[in-house]
Amino acid sequence: AHGYYFSGWKKCIHSSRDFSDMVFIENYIFNKDVFLQFNSTVGEFVGYTELGVYNARNWNNDPNILQQKRAEVDRYCKHNAEIRQAAIADKT
């Protein structure tokens, strides 16, 4: 009951039918506070606490990590949105 709480979530946001405005956001949460975030619009990690700034600095200096996160818009967001859109279109 008095331990630590770590979680995270990923979100894809878009309003266009062709997904051209798709944004990928990934939050890292410690004890219910977002301490680090990757936003594909920004293109790098942003830290909101001392721990988050430390991690953001390290991860932003690793081109492999940044390349992987920047690719999530296509790999994760657009891929899944296309599947869902096709499923919905088949029902209409």
CSV table of N, CA, C and O in Angstrom, one decimal:
chain,number,residue,atom,x,y,z
A,1,ALA,N,0.8,-1.2,0.0
A,1,ALA,CA,0.0,0.0,0.0
A,1,ALA,C,0.9,1.3,0.0
A,1,ALA,O,0.4,2.3,-0.5
A,2,HIS,N,2.1,1.2,0.5
A,2,HIS,CA,2.9,2.3,0.6
A,2,HIS,C,4.1,2.2,-0.4
A,2,HIS,O,5.2,2.8,-0.1
A,3,GLY,N,3.9,1.5,-1.5
A,3,GLY,CA,5.0,1.3,-2.4
A,3,GLY,C,5.0,2.4,-3.5
A,3,GLY,O,4.4,3.4,-3.3
A,4,TYR,N,5.7,2.1,-4.6
A,4,TYR,CA,5.8,3.0,-5.7
A,4,TYR,C,4.9,2.6,-6.8
A,4,TYR,O,4.6,1.4,-6.9
A,5,TYR,N,4.5,3.5,-7.6
A,5,TYR,CA,3.5,3.3,-8.7
A,5,TYR,C,4.1,3.8,-10.0
A,5,TYR,O,4.4,5.0,-10.1
A,6,PHE,N,4.3,2.9,-10.9
A,6,PHE,CA,4.9,3.3,-12.2
A,6,PHE,C,3.9,2.8,-13.3
A,6,PHE,O,3.4,1.6,-13.2
A,7,SER,N,3.6,3.6,-14.2
A,7,SER,CA,2.7,3.2,-15.3
A,7,SER,C,3.0,4.1,-16.5
A,7,SER,O,3.9,5.0,-16.5
A,8,GLY,N,2.4,3.8,-17.6
A,8,GLY,CA,2.6,4.6,-18.8
A,8,GLY,C,1.4,4.3,-19.8
A,8,GLY,O,0.6,3.4,-19.6
A,9,TRP,N,1.2,5.2,-20.7
A,9,TRP,CA,0.2,5.0,-21.7
A,9,TRP,C,0.7,5.7,-23.0
A,9,TRP,O,1.5,6.6,-23.1
A,10,LYS,N,0.1,5.1,-24.1
A,10,LYS,CA,0.4,5.6,-25.4
A,10,LYS,C,-1.0,6.0,-26.0
A,10,LYS,O,-2.0,5.4,-25.8
A,11,LYS,N,-0.9,7.1,-26.8
A,11,LYS,CA,-2.1,7.7,-27.4
A,11,LYS,C,-1.8,8.1,-28.8
A,11,LYS,O,-0.8,8.7,-29.1
A,12,CYS,N,-2.8,7.9,-29.7
A,12,CYS,CA,-2.7,8.3,-31.0
A,12,CYS,C,-3.9,9.3,-31.3
A,12,CYS,O,-5.0,8.9,-31.0
A,13,ILE,N,-3.6,10.5,-31.8
A,13,ILE,CA,-4.6,11.5,-32.0
A,13,ILE,C,-4.6,11.9,-33.4
A,13,ILE,O,-3.5,12.2,-34.0
A,14,HIS,N,-5.8,12.0,-34.0
A,14,HIS,CA,-5.9,12.5,-35.4
A,14,HIS,C,-7.3,13.0,-35.6
A,14,HIS,O,-8.3,12.6,-34.9
A,15,SER,N,-7.5,13.9,-36.6
A,15,SER,CA,-8.8,14.3,-36.9
A,15,SER,C,-9.1,14.2,-38.4
A,15,SER,O,-10.2,14.3,-38.8
A,16,SER,N,-8.1,14.0,-39.2
A,16,SER,CA,-8.2,13.8,-40.7
A,16,SER,C,-8.5,12.4,-41.0
A,16,SER,O,-8.0,11.5,-40.4
A,17,ARG,N,-9.3,12.2,-42.1
A,17,ARG,CA,-9.6,10.8,-42.6
A,17,ARG,C,-8.3,10.1,-43.1
A,17,ARG,O,-8.3,8.9,-43.1
A,18,ASP,N,-7.4,10.9,-43.6
A,18,ASP,CA,-6.2,10.3,-44.2
A,18,ASP,C,-5.0,10.1,-43.2
A,18,ASP,O,-3.9,9.7,-43.6
A,19,PHE,N,-5.3,10.5,-42.0
A,19,PHE,CA,-4.3,10.3,-40.9
A,19,PHE,C,-3.1,11.2,-41.1
A,19,PHE,O,-2.0,11.0,-40.4
A,20,SER,N,-3.2,12.3,-41.9
A,20,SER,CA,-2.0,13.1,-42.2
A,20,SER,C,-1.6,14.0,-41.0
A,20,SER,O,-0.5,14.4,-40.9
A,21,ASP,N,-2.5,14.1,-40.0
A,21,ASP,CA,-2.2,14.9,-38.8
A,21,ASP,C,-2.0,14.1,-37.6
A,21,ASP,O,-2.1,14.5,-36.5
A,22,MET,N,-1.7,12.8,-37.8
A,22,MET,CA,-1.6,11.8,-36.7
A,22,MET,C,-0.5,12.2,-35.8
A,22,MET,O,0.6,12.6,-36.2
A,23,VAL,N,-0.7,12.2,-34.5
A,23,VAL,CA,0.3,12.5,-33.4
A,23,VAL,C,0.4,11.3,-32.5
A,23,VAL,O,-0.7,10.7,-32.1
A,24,PHE,N,1.6,10.9,-32.1
A,24,PHE,CA,1.8,9.8,-31.2
A,24,PHE,C,2.3,10.4,-29.9
A,24,PHE,O,3.3,11.2,-29.9
A,25,ILE,N,1.7,10.1,-28.8
A,25,ILE,CA,2.1,10.6,-27.5
A,25,ILE,C,2.3,9.4,-26.5
A,25,ILE,O,1.5,8.5,-26.5
A,26,GLU,N,3.4,9.4,-25.8
A,26,GLU,CA,3.7,8.3,-24.8
A,26,GLU,C,4.1,9.0,-23.5
A,26,GLU,O,5.1,9.7,-23.5
A,27,ASN,N,3.3,8.7,-22.5
A,27,ASN,CA,3.6,9.3,-21.2
A,27,ASN,C,4.2,8.2,-20.3
A,27,ASN,O,3.7,7.1,-20.3
A,28,TYR,N,5.2,8.6,-19.4
A,28,TYR,CA,5.7,7.8,-18.4
A,28,TYR,C,5.3,8.4,-17.1
A,28,TYR,O,5.6,9.6,-16.9
A,29,ILE,N,4.7,7.6,-16.2
A,29,ILE,CA,4.1,8.1,-15.0
A,29,ILE,C,4.7,7.4,-13.8
A,29,ILE,O,4.8,6.2,-13.7
A,30,PHE,N,5.1,8.2,-12.8
A,30,PHE,CA,5.6,7.7,-11.5
A,30,PHE,C,4.8,8.3,-10.4
A,30,PHE,O,4.7,9.6,-10.3
A,31,ASN,N,4.2,7.5,-9.5
A,31,ASN,CA,3.3,8.0,-8.4
A,31,ASN,C,2.3,9.0,-8.9
A,31,ASN,O,2.1,10.0,-8.3
A,32,LYS,N,1.7,8.6,-10.1
A,32,LYS,CA,0.5,9.3,-10.6
A,32,LYS,C,0.9,10.7,-11.3
A,32,LYS,O,0.0,11.4,-11.6
A,33,ASP,N,2.2,11.0,-11.4
A,33,ASP,CA,2.6,12.2,-12.1
A,33,ASP,C,3.4,11.9,-13.3
A,33,ASP,O,4.3,11.0,-13.3
A,34,VAL,N,3.1,12.5,-14.4
A,34,VAL,CA,3.8,12.4,-15.7
A,34,VAL,C,5.2,13.0,-15.4
A,34,VAL,O,5.3,14.1,-15.1
A,35,PHE,N,6.2,12.1,-15.6
A,35,PHE,CA,7.6,12.7,-15.4
A,35,PHE,C,8.3,12.8,-16.7
A,35,PHE,O,9.4,13.5,-16.8
A,36,LEU,N,7.8,12.1,-17.8
A,36,LEU,CA,8.5,12.1,-19.0
A,36,LEU,C,7.5,11.8,-20.1
A,36,LEU,O,6.6,11.1,-20.0
A,37,GLN,N,7.7,12.5,-21.3
A,37,GLN,CA,6.8,12.4,-22.4
A,37,GLN,C,7.5,12.4,-23.7
A,37,GLN,O,8.4,13.2,-23.9
A,38,PHE,N,7.1,11.5,-24.6
A,38,PHE,CA,7.5,11.6,-26.0
A,38,PHE,C,6.3,12.1,-26.8
A,38,PHE,O,5.2,11.5,-26.7
A,39,ASN,N,6.4,13.1,-27.6
A,39,ASN,CA,5.3,13.6,-28.5
A,39,ASN,C,5.9,13.7,-29.9
A,39,ASN,O,6.9,14.4,-30.1
A,40,SER,N,5.3,13.0,-30.8
A,40,SER,CA,5.9,13.0,-32.2
A,40,SER,C,5.9,14.4,-32.8
A,40,SER,O,6.7,14.6,-33.7
A,41,THR,N,5.0,15.3,-32.4
A,41,THR,CA,5.1,16.6,-32.9
A,41,THR,C,6.4,17.3,-32.5
A,41,THR,O,7.0,18.1,-33.3
A,42,VAL,N,6.8,17.1,-31.3
A,42,VAL,CA,8.0,17.7,-30.7
A,42,VAL,C,9.2,16.9,-31.3
A,42,VAL,O,10.2,17.5,-31.6
A,43,GLY,N,9.1,15.6,-31.4
A,43,GLY,CA,10.1,14.7,-32.0
A,43,GLY,C,11.2,14.3,-31.0
A,43,GLY,O,12.2,13.7,-31.5
A,44,GLU,N,11.0,14.6,-29.8
A,44,GLU,CA,12.0,14.1,-28.8
A,44,GLU,C,11.3,14.0,-27.4
A,44,GLU,O,10.1,14.4,-27.2
A,45,PHE,N,12.0,13.5,-26.4
A,45,PHE,CA,11.5,13.3,-25.1
A,45,PHE,C,11.6,14.7,-24.3
A,45,PHE,O,12.5,15.4,-24.5
A,46,VAL,N,10.6,14.9,-23.5
A,46,VAL,CA,10.5,16.1,-22.6
A,46,VAL,C,10.4,15.6,-21.2
A,46,VAL,O,9.4,14.8,-20.9
A,47,GLY,N,11.2,16.1,-20.3
A,47,GLY,CA,11.1,15.7,-18.9
A,47,GLY,C,10.4,16.8,-18.1
A,47,GLY,O,10.6,18.0,-18.4
A,48,TYR,N,9.6,16.4,-17.1
A,48,TYR,CA,8.9,17.3,-16.3
A,48,TYR,C,9.3,17.3,-14.9
A,48,TYR,O,8.8,18.1,-14.1
A,49,THR,N,10.2,16.4,-14.5
A,49,THR,CA,10.8,16.3,-13.2
A,49,THR,C,12.3,16.1,-13.3
A,49,THR,O,12.8,15.9,-14.4
A,50,GLU,N,13.0,16.1,-12.2
A,50,GLU,CA,14.4,15.9,-12.3
A,50,GLU,C,14.7,14.5,-12.9
A,50,GLU,O,15.6,14.4,-13.8
A,51,LEU,N,14.0,13.5,-12.5
A,51,LEU,CA,14.2,12.2,-13.1
A,51,LEU,C,13.8,12.2,-14.6
A,51,LEU,O,14.5,11.6,-15.5
A,52,GLY,N,12.8,12.9,-15.0
A,52,GLY,CA,12.3,13.0,-16.4
A,52,GLY,C,13.3,13.7,-17.2
A,52,GLY,O,13.6,13.3,-18.3
A,53,VAL,N,13.9,14.8,-16.7
A,53,VAL,CA,14.9,15.6,-17.5
A,53,VAL,C,16.1,14.7,-17.7
A,53,VAL,O,16.7,14.7,-18.8
A,54,TYR,N,16.5,14.0,-16.7
A,54,TYR,CA,17.7,13.1,-16.8
A,54,TYR,C,17.5,12.0,-17.9
A,54,TYR,O,18.3,11.8,-18.7
A,55,ASN,N,16.3,11.4,-17.8
A,55,ASN,CA,16.0,10.4,-18.8
A,55,ASN,C,15.9,11.0,-20.2
A,55,ASN,O,16.3,10.4,-21.2
A,56,ALA,N,15.2,12.1,-20.3
A,56,ALA,CA,15.0,12.8,-21.6
A,56,ALA,C,16.4,13.1,-22.2
A,56,ALA,O,16.6,12.8,-23.4
A,57,ARG,N,17.3,13.6,-21.4
A,57,ARG,CA,18.6,13.9,-21.9
A,57,ARG,C,19.3,12.7,-22.5
A,57,ARG,O,19.9,12.7,-23.6
A,58,ASN,N,19.3,11.6,-21.7
A,58,ASN,CA,19.9,10.4,-22.2
A,58,ASN,C,19.3,9.8,-23.4
A,58,ASN,O,20.0,9.4,-24.3
A,59,TRP,N,18.0,9.7,-23.4
A,59,TRP,CA,17.3,9.1,-24.5
A,59,TRP,C,17.3,10.0,-25.8
A,59,TRP,O,17.4,9.5,-26.9
A,60,ASN,N,17.3,11.3,-25.6
A,60,ASN,CA,17.4,12.2,-26.8
A,60,ASN,C,18.8,12.1,-27.4
A,60,ASN,O,18.9,12.5,-28.6
A,61,ASN,N,19.8,11.7,-26.7
A,61,ASN,CA,21.1,11.6,-27.2
A,61,ASN,C,21.4,10.2,-27.8
A,61,ASN,O,22.5,10.0,-28.3
A,62,ASP,N,20.4,9.3,-27.8
A,62,ASP,CA,20.5,8.0,-28.5
A,62,ASP,C,19.7,8.0,-29.8
A,62,ASP,O,18.5,7.9,-29.7
A,63,PRO,N,20.4,8.1,-30.9
A,63,PRO,CA,19.7,8.2,-32.2
A,63,PRO,C,18.8,6.9,-32.5
A,63,PRO,O,17.8,7.1,-33.1
A,64,ASN,N,19.2,5.8,-31.9
A,64,ASN,CA,18.3,4.6,-32.1
A,64,ASN,C,17.0,4.7,-31.4
A,64,ASN,O,16.0,4.3,-32.0
A,65,ILE,N,17.0,5.2,-30.2
A,65,ILE,CA,15.8,5.4,-29.4
A,65,ILE,C,14.9,6.4,-30.1
A,65,ILE,O,13.7,6.2,-30.3
A,66,LEU,N,15.5,7.5,-30.5
A,66,LEU,CA,14.7,8.6,-31.2
A,66,LEU,C,14.1,8.1,-32.5
A,66,LEU,O,12.9,8.3,-32.8
A,67,GLN,N,14.9,7.4,-33.3
A,67,GLN,CA,14.4,6.8,-34.5
A,67,GLN,C,13.2,5.9,-34.3
A,67,GLN,O,12.2,6.0,-35.0
A,68,GLN,N,13.3,5.0,-33.3
A,68,GLN,CA,12.2,4.1,-33.0
A,68,GLN,C,11.0,4.8,-32.6
A,68,GLN,O,9.9,4.5,-33.0
A,69,LYS,N,11.1,5.8,-31.7
A,69,LYS,CA,9.9,6.5,-31.2
A,69,LYS,C,9.3,7.4,-32.3
A,69,LYS,O,8.1,7.5,-32.4
A,70,ARG,N,10.1,8.0,-33.1
A,70,ARG,CA,9.6,8.8,-34.2
A,70,ARG,C,8.8,8.0,-35.3
A,70,ARG,O,7.9,8.4,-35.9
A,71,ALA,N,9.2,6.7,-35.4
A,71,ALA,CA,8.5,5.8,-36.3
A,71,ALA,C,7.2,5.3,-35.8
A,71,ALA,O,6.4,4.6,-36.5
A,72,GLU,N,6.9,5.5,-34.5
A,72,GLU,CA,5.7,5.0,-33.9
A,72,GLU,C,4.4,5.5,-34.6
A,72,GLU,O,3.4,4.9,-34.6
A,73,VAL,N,4.5,6.7,-35.1
A,73,VAL,CA,3.3,7.3,-35.8
A,73,VAL,C,2.9,6.4,-36.9
A,73,VAL,O,1.7,6.1,-37.0
A,74,ASP,N,3.8,5.9,-37.7
A,74,ASP,CA,3.5,5.0,-38.8
A,74,ASP,C,3.3,3.5,-38.3
A,74,ASP,O,2.3,2.9,-38.6
A,75,ARG,N,4.2,3.1,-37.5
A,75,ARG,CA,4.2,1.7,-37.1
A,75,ARG,C,3.0,1.3,-36.2
A,75,ARG,O,2.3,0.3,-36.4
A,76,TYR,N,2.8,2.2,-35.2
A,76,TYR,CA,1.7,1.9,-34.2
A,76,TYR,C,0.4,2.6,-34.5
A,76,TYR,O,-0.6,2.0,-34.6
A,77,CYS,N,0.5,3.9,-34.7
A,77,CYS,CA,-0.7,4.7,-34.9
A,77,CYS,C,-1.4,4.5,-36.2
A,77,CYS,O,-2.6,4.1,-36.2
A,78,LYS,N,-0.8,4.8,-37.3
A,78,LYS,CA,-1.4,4.7,-38.6
A,78,LYS,C,-1.8,3.3,-38.9
A,78,LYS,O,-2.9,3.1,-39.5
A,79,HIS,N,-0.9,2.4,-38.6
A,79,HIS,CA,-1.2,1.0,-38.8
A,79,HIS,C,-2.5,0.5,-38.2
A,79,HIS,O,-3.4,0.0,-38.8
A,80,ASN,N,-2.7,0.8,-36.9
A,80,ASN,CA,-3.9,0.4,-36.2
A,80,ASN,C,-5.1,1.2,-36.6
A,80,ASN,O,-6.2,0.7,-36.6
A,81,ALA,N,-4.9,2.5,-36.9
A,81,ALA,CA,-6.0,3.3,-37.4
A,81,ALA,C,-6.6,2.8,-38.7
A,81,ALA,O,-7.8,2.8,-38.9
A,82,GLU,N,-5.7,2.4,-39.6
A,82,GLU,CA,-6.1,1.8,-40.9
A,82,GLU,C,-6.9,0.6,-40.7
A,82,GLU,O,-7.9,0.4,-41.3
A,83,ILE,N,-6.5,-0.3,-39.8
A,83,ILE,CA,-7.2,-1.5,-39.5
A,83,ILE,C,-8.6,-1.2,-38.9
A,83,ILE,O,-9.6,-1.8,-39.4
A,84,ARG,N,-8.7,-0.3,-38.0
A,84,ARG,CA,-10.0,0.1,-37.4
A,84,ARG,C,-10.9,0.8,-38.4
A,84,ARG,O,-12.1,0.5,-38.4
A,85,GLN,N,-10.3,1.6,-39.2
A,85,GLN,CA,-11.1,2.3,-40.2
A,85,GLN,C,-11.7,1.3,-41.2
A,85,GLN,O,-12.9,1.4,-41.6
A,86,ALA,N,-10.9,0.3,-41.6
A,86,ALA,CA,-11.4,-0.7,-42.6
A,86,ALA,C,-12.5,-1.5,-41.9
A,86,ALA,O,-13.5,-1.8,-42.6
A,87,ALA,N,-12.3,-1.8,-40.6
A,87,ALA,CA,-13.4,-2.6,-40.0
A,87,ALA,C,-14.7,-1.8,-39.9
A,87,ALA,O,-15.8,-2.4,-40.1
A,88,ILE,N,-14.6,-0.5,-39.6
A,88,ILE,CA,-15.8,0.3,-39.6
A,88,ILE,C,-16.4,0.5,-40.9
A,88,ILE,O,-17.6,0.3,-41.1
A,89,ALA,N,-15.6,0.7,-41.9
A,89,ALA,CA,-16.1,0.9,-43.3
A,89,ALA,C,-16.8,-0.4,-43.8
A,89,ALA,O,-17.8,-0.3,-44.6
A,90,ASP,N,-16.3,-1.6,-43.4
A,90,ASP,CA,-16.9,-2.8,-43.8
A,90,ASP,C,-18.3,-3.0,-43.3
A,90,ASP,O,-19.2,-3.7,-43.8
A,91,LYS,N,-18.6,-2.3,-42.2
A,91,LYS,CA,-19.9,-2.4,-41.5
A,91,LYS,C,-21.0,-1.5,-42.0
A,91,LYS,O,-22.1,-1.6,-41.7
A,92,THR,N,-20.6,-0.5,-42.8
A,92,THR,CA,-21.5,0.5,-43.3
A,92,THR,C,-22.1,0.2,-44.6
A,92,THR,O,-21.7,-0.6,-45.3
